[in-house]
GROMACS .gro file of C-alpha atoms in nm:
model
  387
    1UNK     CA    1  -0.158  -0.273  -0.509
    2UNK     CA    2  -0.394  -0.029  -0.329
    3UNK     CA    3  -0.683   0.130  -0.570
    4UNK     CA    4  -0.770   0.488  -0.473
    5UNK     CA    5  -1.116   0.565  -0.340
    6UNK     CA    6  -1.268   0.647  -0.686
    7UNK     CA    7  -1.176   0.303  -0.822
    8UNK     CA    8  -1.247   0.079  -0.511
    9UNK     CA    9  -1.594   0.242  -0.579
   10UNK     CA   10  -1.626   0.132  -0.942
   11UNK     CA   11  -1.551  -0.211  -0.906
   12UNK     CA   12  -1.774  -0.199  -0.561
   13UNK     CA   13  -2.040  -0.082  -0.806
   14UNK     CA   14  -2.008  -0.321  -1.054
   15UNK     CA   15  -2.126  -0.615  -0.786
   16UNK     CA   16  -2.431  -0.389  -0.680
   17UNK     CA   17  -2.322  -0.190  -0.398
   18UNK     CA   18  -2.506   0.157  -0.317
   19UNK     CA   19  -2.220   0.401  -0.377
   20UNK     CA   20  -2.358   0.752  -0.422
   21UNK     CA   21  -2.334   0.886  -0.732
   22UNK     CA   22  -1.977   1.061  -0.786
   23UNK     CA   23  -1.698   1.178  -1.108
   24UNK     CA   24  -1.344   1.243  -1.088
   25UNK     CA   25  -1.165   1.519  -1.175
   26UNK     CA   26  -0.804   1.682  -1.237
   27UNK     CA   27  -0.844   2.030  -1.348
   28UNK     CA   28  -1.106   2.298  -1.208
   29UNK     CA   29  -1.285   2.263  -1.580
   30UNK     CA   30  -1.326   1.881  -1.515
   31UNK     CA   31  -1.464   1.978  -1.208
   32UNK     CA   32  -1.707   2.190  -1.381
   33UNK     CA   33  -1.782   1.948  -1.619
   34UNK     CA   34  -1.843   1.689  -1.343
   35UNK     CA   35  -2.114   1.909  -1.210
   36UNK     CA   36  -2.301   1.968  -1.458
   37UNK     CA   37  -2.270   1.570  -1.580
   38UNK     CA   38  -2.383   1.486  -1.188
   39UNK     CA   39  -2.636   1.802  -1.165
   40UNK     CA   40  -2.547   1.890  -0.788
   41UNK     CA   41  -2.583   2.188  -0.604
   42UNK     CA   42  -2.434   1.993  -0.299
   43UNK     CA   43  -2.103   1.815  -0.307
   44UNK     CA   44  -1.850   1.639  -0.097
   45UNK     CA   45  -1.526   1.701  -0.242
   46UNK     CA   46  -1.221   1.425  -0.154
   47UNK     CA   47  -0.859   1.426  -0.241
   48UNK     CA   48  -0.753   1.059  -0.369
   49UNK     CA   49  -0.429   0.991  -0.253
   50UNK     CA   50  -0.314   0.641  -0.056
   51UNK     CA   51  -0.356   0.768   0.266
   52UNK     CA   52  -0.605   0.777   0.563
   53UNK     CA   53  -0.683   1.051   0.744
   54UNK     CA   54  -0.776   1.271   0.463
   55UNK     CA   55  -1.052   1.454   0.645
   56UNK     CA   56  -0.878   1.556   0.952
   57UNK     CA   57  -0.590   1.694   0.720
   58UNK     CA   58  -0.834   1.891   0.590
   59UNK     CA   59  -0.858   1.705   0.211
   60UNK     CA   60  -1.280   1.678   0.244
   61UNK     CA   61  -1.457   1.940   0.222
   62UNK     CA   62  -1.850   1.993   0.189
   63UNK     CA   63  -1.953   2.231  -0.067
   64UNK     CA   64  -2.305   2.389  -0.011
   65UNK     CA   65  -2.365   2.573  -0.327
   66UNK     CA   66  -2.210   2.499  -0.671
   67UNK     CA   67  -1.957   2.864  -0.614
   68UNK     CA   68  -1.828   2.683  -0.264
   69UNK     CA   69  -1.783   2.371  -0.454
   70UNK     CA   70  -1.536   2.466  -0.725
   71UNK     CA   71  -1.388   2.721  -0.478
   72UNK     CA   72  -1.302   2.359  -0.279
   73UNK     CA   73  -1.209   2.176  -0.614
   74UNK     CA   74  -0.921   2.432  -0.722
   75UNK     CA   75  -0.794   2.433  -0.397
   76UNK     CA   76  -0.739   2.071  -0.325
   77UNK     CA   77  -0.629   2.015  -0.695
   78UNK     CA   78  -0.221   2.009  -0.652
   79UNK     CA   79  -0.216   2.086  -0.274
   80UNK     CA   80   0.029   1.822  -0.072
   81UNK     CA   81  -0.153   1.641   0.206
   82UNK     CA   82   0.026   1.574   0.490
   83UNK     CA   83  -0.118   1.297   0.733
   84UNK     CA   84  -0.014   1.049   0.989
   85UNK     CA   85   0.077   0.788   0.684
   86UNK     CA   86   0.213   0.993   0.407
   87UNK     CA   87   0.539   1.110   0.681
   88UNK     CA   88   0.581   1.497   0.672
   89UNK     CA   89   0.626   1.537   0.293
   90UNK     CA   90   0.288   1.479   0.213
   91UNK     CA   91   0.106   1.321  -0.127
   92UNK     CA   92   0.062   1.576  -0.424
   93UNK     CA   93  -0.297   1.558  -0.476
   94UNK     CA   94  -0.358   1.471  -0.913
   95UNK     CA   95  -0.686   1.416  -0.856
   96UNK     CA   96  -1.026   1.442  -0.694
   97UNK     CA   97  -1.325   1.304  -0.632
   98UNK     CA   98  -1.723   1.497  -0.626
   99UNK     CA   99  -1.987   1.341  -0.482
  100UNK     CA  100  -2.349   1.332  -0.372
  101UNK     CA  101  -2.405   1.427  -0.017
  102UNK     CA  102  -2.607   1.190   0.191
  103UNK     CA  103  -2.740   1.243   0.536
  104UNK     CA  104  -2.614   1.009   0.780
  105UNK     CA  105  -2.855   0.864   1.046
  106UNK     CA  106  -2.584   0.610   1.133
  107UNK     CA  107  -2.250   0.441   1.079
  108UNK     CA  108  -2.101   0.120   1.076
  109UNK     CA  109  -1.777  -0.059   0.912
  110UNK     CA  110  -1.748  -0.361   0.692
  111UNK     CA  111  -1.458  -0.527   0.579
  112UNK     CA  112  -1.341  -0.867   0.403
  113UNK     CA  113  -0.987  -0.974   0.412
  114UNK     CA  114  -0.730  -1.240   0.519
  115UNK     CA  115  -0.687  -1.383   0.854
  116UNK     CA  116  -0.379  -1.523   0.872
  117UNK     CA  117  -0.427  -1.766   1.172
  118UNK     CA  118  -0.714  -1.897   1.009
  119UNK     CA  119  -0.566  -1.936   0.664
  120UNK     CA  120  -0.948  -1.829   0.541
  121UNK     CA  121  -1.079  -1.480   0.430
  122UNK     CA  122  -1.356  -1.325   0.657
  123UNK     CA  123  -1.580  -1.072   0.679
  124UNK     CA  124  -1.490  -0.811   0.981
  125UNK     CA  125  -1.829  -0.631   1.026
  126UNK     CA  126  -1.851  -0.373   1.364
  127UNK     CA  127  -2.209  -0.147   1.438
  128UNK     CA  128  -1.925   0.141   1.528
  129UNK     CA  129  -1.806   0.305   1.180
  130UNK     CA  130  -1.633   0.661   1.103
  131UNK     CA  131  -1.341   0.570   1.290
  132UNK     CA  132  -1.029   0.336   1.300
  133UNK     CA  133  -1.119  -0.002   1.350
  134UNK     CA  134  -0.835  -0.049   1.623
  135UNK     CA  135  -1.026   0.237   1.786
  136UNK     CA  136  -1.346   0.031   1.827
  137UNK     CA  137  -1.460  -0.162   2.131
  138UNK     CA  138  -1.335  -0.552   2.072
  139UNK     CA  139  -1.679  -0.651   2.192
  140UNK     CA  140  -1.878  -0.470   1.872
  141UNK     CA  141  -1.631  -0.638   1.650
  142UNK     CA  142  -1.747  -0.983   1.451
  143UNK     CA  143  -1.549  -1.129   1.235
  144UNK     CA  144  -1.711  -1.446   1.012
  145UNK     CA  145  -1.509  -1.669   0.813
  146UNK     CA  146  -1.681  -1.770   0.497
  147UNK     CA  147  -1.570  -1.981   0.201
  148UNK     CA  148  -1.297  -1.953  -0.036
  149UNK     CA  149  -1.567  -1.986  -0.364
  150UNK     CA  150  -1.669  -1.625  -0.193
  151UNK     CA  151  -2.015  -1.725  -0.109
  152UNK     CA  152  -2.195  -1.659   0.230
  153UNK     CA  153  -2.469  -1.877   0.342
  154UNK     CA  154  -2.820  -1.791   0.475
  155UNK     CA  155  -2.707  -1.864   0.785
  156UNK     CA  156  -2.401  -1.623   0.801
  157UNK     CA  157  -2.590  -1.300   0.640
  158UNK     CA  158  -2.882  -1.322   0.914
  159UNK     CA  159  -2.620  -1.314   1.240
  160UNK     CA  160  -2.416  -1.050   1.049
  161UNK     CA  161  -2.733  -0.854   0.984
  162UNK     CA  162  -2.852  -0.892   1.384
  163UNK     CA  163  -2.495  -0.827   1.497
  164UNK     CA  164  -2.535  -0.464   1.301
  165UNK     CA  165  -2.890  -0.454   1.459
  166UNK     CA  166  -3.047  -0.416   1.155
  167UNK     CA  167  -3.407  -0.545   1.048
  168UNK     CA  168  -3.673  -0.558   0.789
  169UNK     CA  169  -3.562  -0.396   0.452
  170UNK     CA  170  -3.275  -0.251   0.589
  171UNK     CA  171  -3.176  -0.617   0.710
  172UNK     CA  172  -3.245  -0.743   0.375
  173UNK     CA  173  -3.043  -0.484   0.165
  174UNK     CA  174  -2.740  -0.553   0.423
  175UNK     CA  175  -2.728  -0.930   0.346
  176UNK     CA  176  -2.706  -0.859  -0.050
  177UNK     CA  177  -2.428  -0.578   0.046
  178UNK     CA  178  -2.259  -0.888   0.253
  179UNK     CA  179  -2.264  -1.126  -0.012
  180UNK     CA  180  -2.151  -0.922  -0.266
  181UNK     CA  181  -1.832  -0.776  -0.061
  182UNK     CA  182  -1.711  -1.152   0.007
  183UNK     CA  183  -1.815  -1.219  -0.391
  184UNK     CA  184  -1.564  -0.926  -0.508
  185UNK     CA  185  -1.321  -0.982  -0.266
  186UNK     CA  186  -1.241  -1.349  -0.416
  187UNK     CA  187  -1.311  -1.292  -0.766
  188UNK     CA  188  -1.097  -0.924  -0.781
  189UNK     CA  189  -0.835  -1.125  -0.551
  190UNK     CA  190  -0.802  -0.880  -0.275
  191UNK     CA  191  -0.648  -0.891   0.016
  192UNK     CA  192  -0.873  -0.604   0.128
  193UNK     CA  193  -1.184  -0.461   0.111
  194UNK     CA  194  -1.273  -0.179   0.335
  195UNK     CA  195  -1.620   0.010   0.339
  196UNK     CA  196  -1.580   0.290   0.614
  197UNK     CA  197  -1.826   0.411   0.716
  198UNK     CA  198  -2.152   0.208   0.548
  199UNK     CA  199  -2.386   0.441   0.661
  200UNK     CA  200  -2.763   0.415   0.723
  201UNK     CA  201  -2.933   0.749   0.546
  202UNK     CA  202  -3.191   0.914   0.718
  203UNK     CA  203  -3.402   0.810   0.409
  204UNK     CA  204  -3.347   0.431   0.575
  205UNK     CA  205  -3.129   0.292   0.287
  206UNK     CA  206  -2.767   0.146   0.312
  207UNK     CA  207  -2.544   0.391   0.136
  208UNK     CA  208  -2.117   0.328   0.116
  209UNK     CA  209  -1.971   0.633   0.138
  210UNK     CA  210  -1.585   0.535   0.195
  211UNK     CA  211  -1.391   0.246   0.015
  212UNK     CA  212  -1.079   0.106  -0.011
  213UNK     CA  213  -0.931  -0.190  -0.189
  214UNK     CA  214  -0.608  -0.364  -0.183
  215UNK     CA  215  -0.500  -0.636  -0.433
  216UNK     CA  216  -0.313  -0.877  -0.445
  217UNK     CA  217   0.002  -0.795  -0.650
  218UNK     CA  218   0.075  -1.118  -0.734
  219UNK     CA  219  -0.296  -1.187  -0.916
  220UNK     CA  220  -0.261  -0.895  -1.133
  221UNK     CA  221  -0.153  -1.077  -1.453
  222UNK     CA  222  -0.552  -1.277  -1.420
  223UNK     CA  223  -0.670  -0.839  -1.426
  224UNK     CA  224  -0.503  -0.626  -1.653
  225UNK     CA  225  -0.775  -0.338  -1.557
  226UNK     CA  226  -0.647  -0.357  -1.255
  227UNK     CA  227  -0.259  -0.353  -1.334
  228UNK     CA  228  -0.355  -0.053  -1.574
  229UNK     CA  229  -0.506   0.177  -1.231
  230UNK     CA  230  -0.139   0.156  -1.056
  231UNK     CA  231  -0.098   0.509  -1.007
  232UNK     CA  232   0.343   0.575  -0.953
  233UNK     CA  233   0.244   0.943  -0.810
  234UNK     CA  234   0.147   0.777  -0.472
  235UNK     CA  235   0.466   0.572  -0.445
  236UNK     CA  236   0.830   0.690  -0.356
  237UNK     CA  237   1.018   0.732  -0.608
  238UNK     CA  238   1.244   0.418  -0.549
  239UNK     CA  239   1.004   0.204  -0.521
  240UNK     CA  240   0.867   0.291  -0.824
  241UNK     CA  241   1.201   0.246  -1.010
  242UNK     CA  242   1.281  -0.080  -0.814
  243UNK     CA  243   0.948  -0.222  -0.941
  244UNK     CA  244   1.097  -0.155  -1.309
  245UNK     CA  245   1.391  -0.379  -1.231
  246UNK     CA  246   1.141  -0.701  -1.034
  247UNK     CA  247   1.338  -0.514  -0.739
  248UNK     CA  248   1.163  -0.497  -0.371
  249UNK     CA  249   1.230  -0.222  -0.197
  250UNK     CA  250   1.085  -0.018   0.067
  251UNK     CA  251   1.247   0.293   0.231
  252UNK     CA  252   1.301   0.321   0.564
  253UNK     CA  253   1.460   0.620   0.814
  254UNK     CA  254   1.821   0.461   0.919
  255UNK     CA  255   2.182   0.478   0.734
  256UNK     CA  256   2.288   0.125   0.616
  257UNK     CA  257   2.166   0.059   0.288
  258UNK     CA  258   2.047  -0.317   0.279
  259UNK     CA  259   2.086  -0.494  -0.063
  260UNK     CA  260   1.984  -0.885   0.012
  261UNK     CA  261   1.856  -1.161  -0.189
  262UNK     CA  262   1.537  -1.331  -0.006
  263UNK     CA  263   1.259  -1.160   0.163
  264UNK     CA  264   1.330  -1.373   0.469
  265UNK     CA  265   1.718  -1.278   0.448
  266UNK     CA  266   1.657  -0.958   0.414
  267UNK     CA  267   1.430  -0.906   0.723
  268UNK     CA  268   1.705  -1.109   0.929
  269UNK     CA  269   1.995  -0.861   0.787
  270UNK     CA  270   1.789  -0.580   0.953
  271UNK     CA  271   1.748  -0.754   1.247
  272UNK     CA  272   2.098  -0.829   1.296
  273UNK     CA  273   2.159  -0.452   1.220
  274UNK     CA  274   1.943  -0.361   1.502
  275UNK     CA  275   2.090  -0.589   1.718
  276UNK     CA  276   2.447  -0.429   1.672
  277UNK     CA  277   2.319  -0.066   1.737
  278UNK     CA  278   2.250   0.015   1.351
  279UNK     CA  279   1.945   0.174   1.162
  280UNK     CA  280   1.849  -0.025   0.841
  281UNK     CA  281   1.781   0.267   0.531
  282UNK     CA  282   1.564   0.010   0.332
  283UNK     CA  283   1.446  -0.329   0.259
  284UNK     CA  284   1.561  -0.441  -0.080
  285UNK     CA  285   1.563  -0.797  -0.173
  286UNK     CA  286   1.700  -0.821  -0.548
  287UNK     CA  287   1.544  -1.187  -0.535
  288UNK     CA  288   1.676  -1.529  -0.626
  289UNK     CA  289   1.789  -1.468  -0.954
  290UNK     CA  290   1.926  -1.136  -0.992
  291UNK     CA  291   2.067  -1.009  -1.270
  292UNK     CA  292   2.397  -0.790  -1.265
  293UNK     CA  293   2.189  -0.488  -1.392
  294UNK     CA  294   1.967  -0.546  -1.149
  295UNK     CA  295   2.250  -0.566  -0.898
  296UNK     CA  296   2.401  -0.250  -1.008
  297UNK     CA  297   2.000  -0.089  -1.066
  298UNK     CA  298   1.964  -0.166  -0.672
  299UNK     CA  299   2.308  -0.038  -0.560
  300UNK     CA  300   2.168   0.306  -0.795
  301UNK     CA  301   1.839   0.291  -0.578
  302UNK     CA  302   2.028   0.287  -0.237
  303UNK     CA  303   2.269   0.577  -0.298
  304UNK     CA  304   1.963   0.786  -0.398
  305UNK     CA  305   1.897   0.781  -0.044
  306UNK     CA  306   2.143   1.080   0.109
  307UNK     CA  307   2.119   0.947   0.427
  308UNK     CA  308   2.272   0.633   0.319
  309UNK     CA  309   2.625   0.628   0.531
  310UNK     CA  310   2.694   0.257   0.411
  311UNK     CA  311   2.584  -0.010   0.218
  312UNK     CA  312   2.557  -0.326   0.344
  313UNK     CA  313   2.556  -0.681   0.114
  314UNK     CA  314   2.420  -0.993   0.235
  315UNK     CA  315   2.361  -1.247  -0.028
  316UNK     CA  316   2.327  -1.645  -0.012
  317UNK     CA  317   2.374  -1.764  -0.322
  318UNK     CA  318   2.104  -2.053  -0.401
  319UNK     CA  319   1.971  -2.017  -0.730
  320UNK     CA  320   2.184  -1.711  -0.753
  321UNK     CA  321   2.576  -1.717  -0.822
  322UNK     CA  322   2.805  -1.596  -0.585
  323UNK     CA  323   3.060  -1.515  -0.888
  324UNK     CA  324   2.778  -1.295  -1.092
  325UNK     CA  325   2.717  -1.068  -0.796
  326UNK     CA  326   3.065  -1.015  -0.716
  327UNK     CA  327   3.016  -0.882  -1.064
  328UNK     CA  328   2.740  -0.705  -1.068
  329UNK     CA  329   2.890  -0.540  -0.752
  330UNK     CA  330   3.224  -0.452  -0.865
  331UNK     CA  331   3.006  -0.287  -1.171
  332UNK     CA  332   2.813  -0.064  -1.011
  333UNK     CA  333   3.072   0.061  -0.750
  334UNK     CA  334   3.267   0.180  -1.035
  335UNK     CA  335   3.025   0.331  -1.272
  336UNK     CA  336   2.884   0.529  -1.002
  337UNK     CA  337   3.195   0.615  -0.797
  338UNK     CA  338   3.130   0.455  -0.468
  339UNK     CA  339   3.202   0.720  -0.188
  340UNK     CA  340   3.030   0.546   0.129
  341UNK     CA  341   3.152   0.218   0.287
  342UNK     CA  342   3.074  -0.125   0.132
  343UNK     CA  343   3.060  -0.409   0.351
  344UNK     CA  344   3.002  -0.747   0.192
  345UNK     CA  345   2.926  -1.138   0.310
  346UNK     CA  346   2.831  -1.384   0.067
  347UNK     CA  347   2.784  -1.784   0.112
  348UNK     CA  348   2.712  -2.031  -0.133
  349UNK     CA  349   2.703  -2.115  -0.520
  350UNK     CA  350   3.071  -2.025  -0.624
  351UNK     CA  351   3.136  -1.798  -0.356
  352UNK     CA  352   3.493  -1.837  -0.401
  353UNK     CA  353   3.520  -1.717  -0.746
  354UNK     CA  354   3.272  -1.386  -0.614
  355UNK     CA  355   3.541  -1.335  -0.329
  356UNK     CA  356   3.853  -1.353  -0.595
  357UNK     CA  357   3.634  -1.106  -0.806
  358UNK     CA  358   3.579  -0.871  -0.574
  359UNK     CA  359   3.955  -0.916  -0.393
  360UNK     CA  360   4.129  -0.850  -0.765
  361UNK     CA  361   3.877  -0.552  -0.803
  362UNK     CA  362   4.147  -0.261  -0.651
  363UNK     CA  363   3.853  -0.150  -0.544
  364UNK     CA  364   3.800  -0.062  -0.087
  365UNK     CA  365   3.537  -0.330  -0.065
  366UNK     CA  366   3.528  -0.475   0.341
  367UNK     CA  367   3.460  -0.815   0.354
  368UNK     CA  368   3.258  -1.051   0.610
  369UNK     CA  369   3.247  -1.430   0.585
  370UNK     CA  370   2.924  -1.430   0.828
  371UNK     CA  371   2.613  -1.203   0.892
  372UNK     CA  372   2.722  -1.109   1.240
  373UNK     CA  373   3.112  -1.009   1.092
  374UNK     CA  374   2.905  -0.815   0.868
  375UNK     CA  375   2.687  -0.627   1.045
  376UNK     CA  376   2.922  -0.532   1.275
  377UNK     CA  377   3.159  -0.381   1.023
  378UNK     CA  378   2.870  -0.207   0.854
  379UNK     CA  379   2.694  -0.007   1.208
  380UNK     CA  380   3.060   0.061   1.261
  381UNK     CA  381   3.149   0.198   0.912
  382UNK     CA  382   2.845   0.410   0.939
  383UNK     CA  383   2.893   0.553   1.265
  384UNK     CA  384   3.246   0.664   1.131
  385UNK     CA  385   3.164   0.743   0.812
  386UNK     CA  386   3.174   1.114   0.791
  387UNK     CA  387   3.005   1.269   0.419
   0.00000   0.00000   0.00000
């Protein structure tokens, strides 16, 4: 679950980060209200959506008097930012954050999260901030594993502190900013923590004037705060609904709707789509044990996709029952009148009674006794299919 900027910066300031002084509003008499709470007669003003970029697509702005300010607030309140990751329908913008200026005498990035290889979180630290990190030069780049109990030792804060070239009190306050990062980034269970840019102020202090934070979805039952910030506005609207139903799903540009049980399955079944000269519309993995609302709940989540041509079903049934999905299938294509193709392959736990069930249907299901047979019949159903 990604927090927006205004809540990565909360929790950031709860572990003793410098985070400039800041309120949130919603509505241009919030926004008033904010500055009057924060007394500026400077501002930054930021859009919070899930999505990078915001400055370039013009959703910061610096206000110099408290007129310019609010002029800034009303019109980023509801505008739709468009940006390299939000695709060309843009985020509605609910909300905004005001902030104290700072001047910048330099900027660097900081980040904790998960390296893979190393099965070990780290702490990815570069003298170069403001920008992408895949933008950076490899050489200014360090990254320092530390311990899973999210402490750093002596040792590790001084040669991240001389690999930013800091020294004296600045060195000082950027070990405590070190140790706290890898301290919140274990005990929020993140998988990422991203301070871009940390910025020295030409006052000499450490000041973080960018954050974002990432958390691990799977930890949110140990932080019901947490749970309680998912904001559904910056999420597609079938992924939100899928998430109702314990369903998976992620859109995606092609024409064969996907509905598999098994992360691993389902990345294979798009593979094998590819492979055969087809575009996959979405990943959506109904898991081990699905239900047949949930079957019929994903087929619902597909078709609301219009450029869904066909629909494509590849289920192995471990823990889930071959003969229940034939159900759950034979459901949903009739309460929702099933215009597009339906191709079909299912193996394992009574996959002979699903087969009868879906053969004694009436209904114009094709069926595939492998993954190949079926991918095959659904890229060719779709290229034929004509809406």
């Amino acid at each position: 679950m990604n927090f927006h900027e205004y809540q990565a910066k909360i929790l950031l300031k709860r572990y003793g980060l410098p985070i400039p002084p800041f309120a949130v509003a919603s509505s241009l008499k919030e926004a008033q209200s904010a500055l009057k709470e924060l007394n500026l007669s400077q501002a930054v003003v930021k859009v919070q959506v899930h999505a990078g970029g915001r400055g370039k697509a013009g959703g910061v702005k610096f206000g110099k008097n408290n007129k310019e300010i609010l002029k800034y607030c009303e019109e980023l309140i509801g505008m739709r930012l468009v940006t390299k990751q939000t695709g060309k329908e843009g985020i509605l913008v609910e909300k905004i954050l005001i902030s104290e200026p700072v001047t910048i005498e330099k900027e660097y990035y900081v980040a904790a999260l998960i390296d893979r290889s190393l099965g070990k979180p780290i702490l990815m630290v570069s003298p170069e901030g403001g920008v992408e990190i895949e933008e950076s030069d490899p050489a200014k780049i360090l990254q320092l594993p530390f311990g899973s109990d999210g402490k750093l030792h002596s040792y590790q804060r001084i040669e991240l502190a001389k690999w930013m070239g800091w020294k004296g009190e600045v060195a000082q306050e950027g070990m405590k900013i070190f140790a706290s990062i890898a301290k919140a980034f274990i005990e929020s269970d993140a998988s990422m923590i991203e301070i871009n840019p940390l910025v020295l102020t030409k006052e000499g202090k450490l000041s973080c004037i960018d954050a974002k934070i990432s958390i691990d979805d799977d930890a949110l039952f140990r932080h019901p705060e947490f749970a309680g910030w998912y904001d559904p506005s910056q999420d597609d609207l079938k992924e939100v609904e899928a998430k109702k139903y314990d369903l998976a799903y992620v859109g995606l540009d092609g024409t064969i709707g996907c509905l598999v049980n098994g992360a691993g399955l389902a990345m294979a079944t798009m593979d094998i789509i590819h492979y055969y000269g087809g575009e996959p519309a979405n990943f959506l993995d109904v898991g081990g044990g699905a239900t047949e609302e949930q079957v019929a709940k994903g087929f619902q989540i597909i078709l609301s996709d219009p450029h869904v041509k066909t629909i494509f079903v590849n289920i192995f049934g471990g823990i889930m029952d071959c003969g229940v999905l034939a159900k759950g299938i034979v459901r949903a294509t009739k309460e929702m009148g099933l215009k597009v193709p339906l191709v079909v392959r299912m193996e394992g736990t009574n996959v002979e009674m699903g087969r009868k069930e879906l053969a004694h249907s009436g209904l114009n299901i094709i069926t595939a006794k492998t993954m190949a047979e079926g991918a095959t019949k659904a890229v060719e159903a779709a290229k034929s299919w004509q809406s």
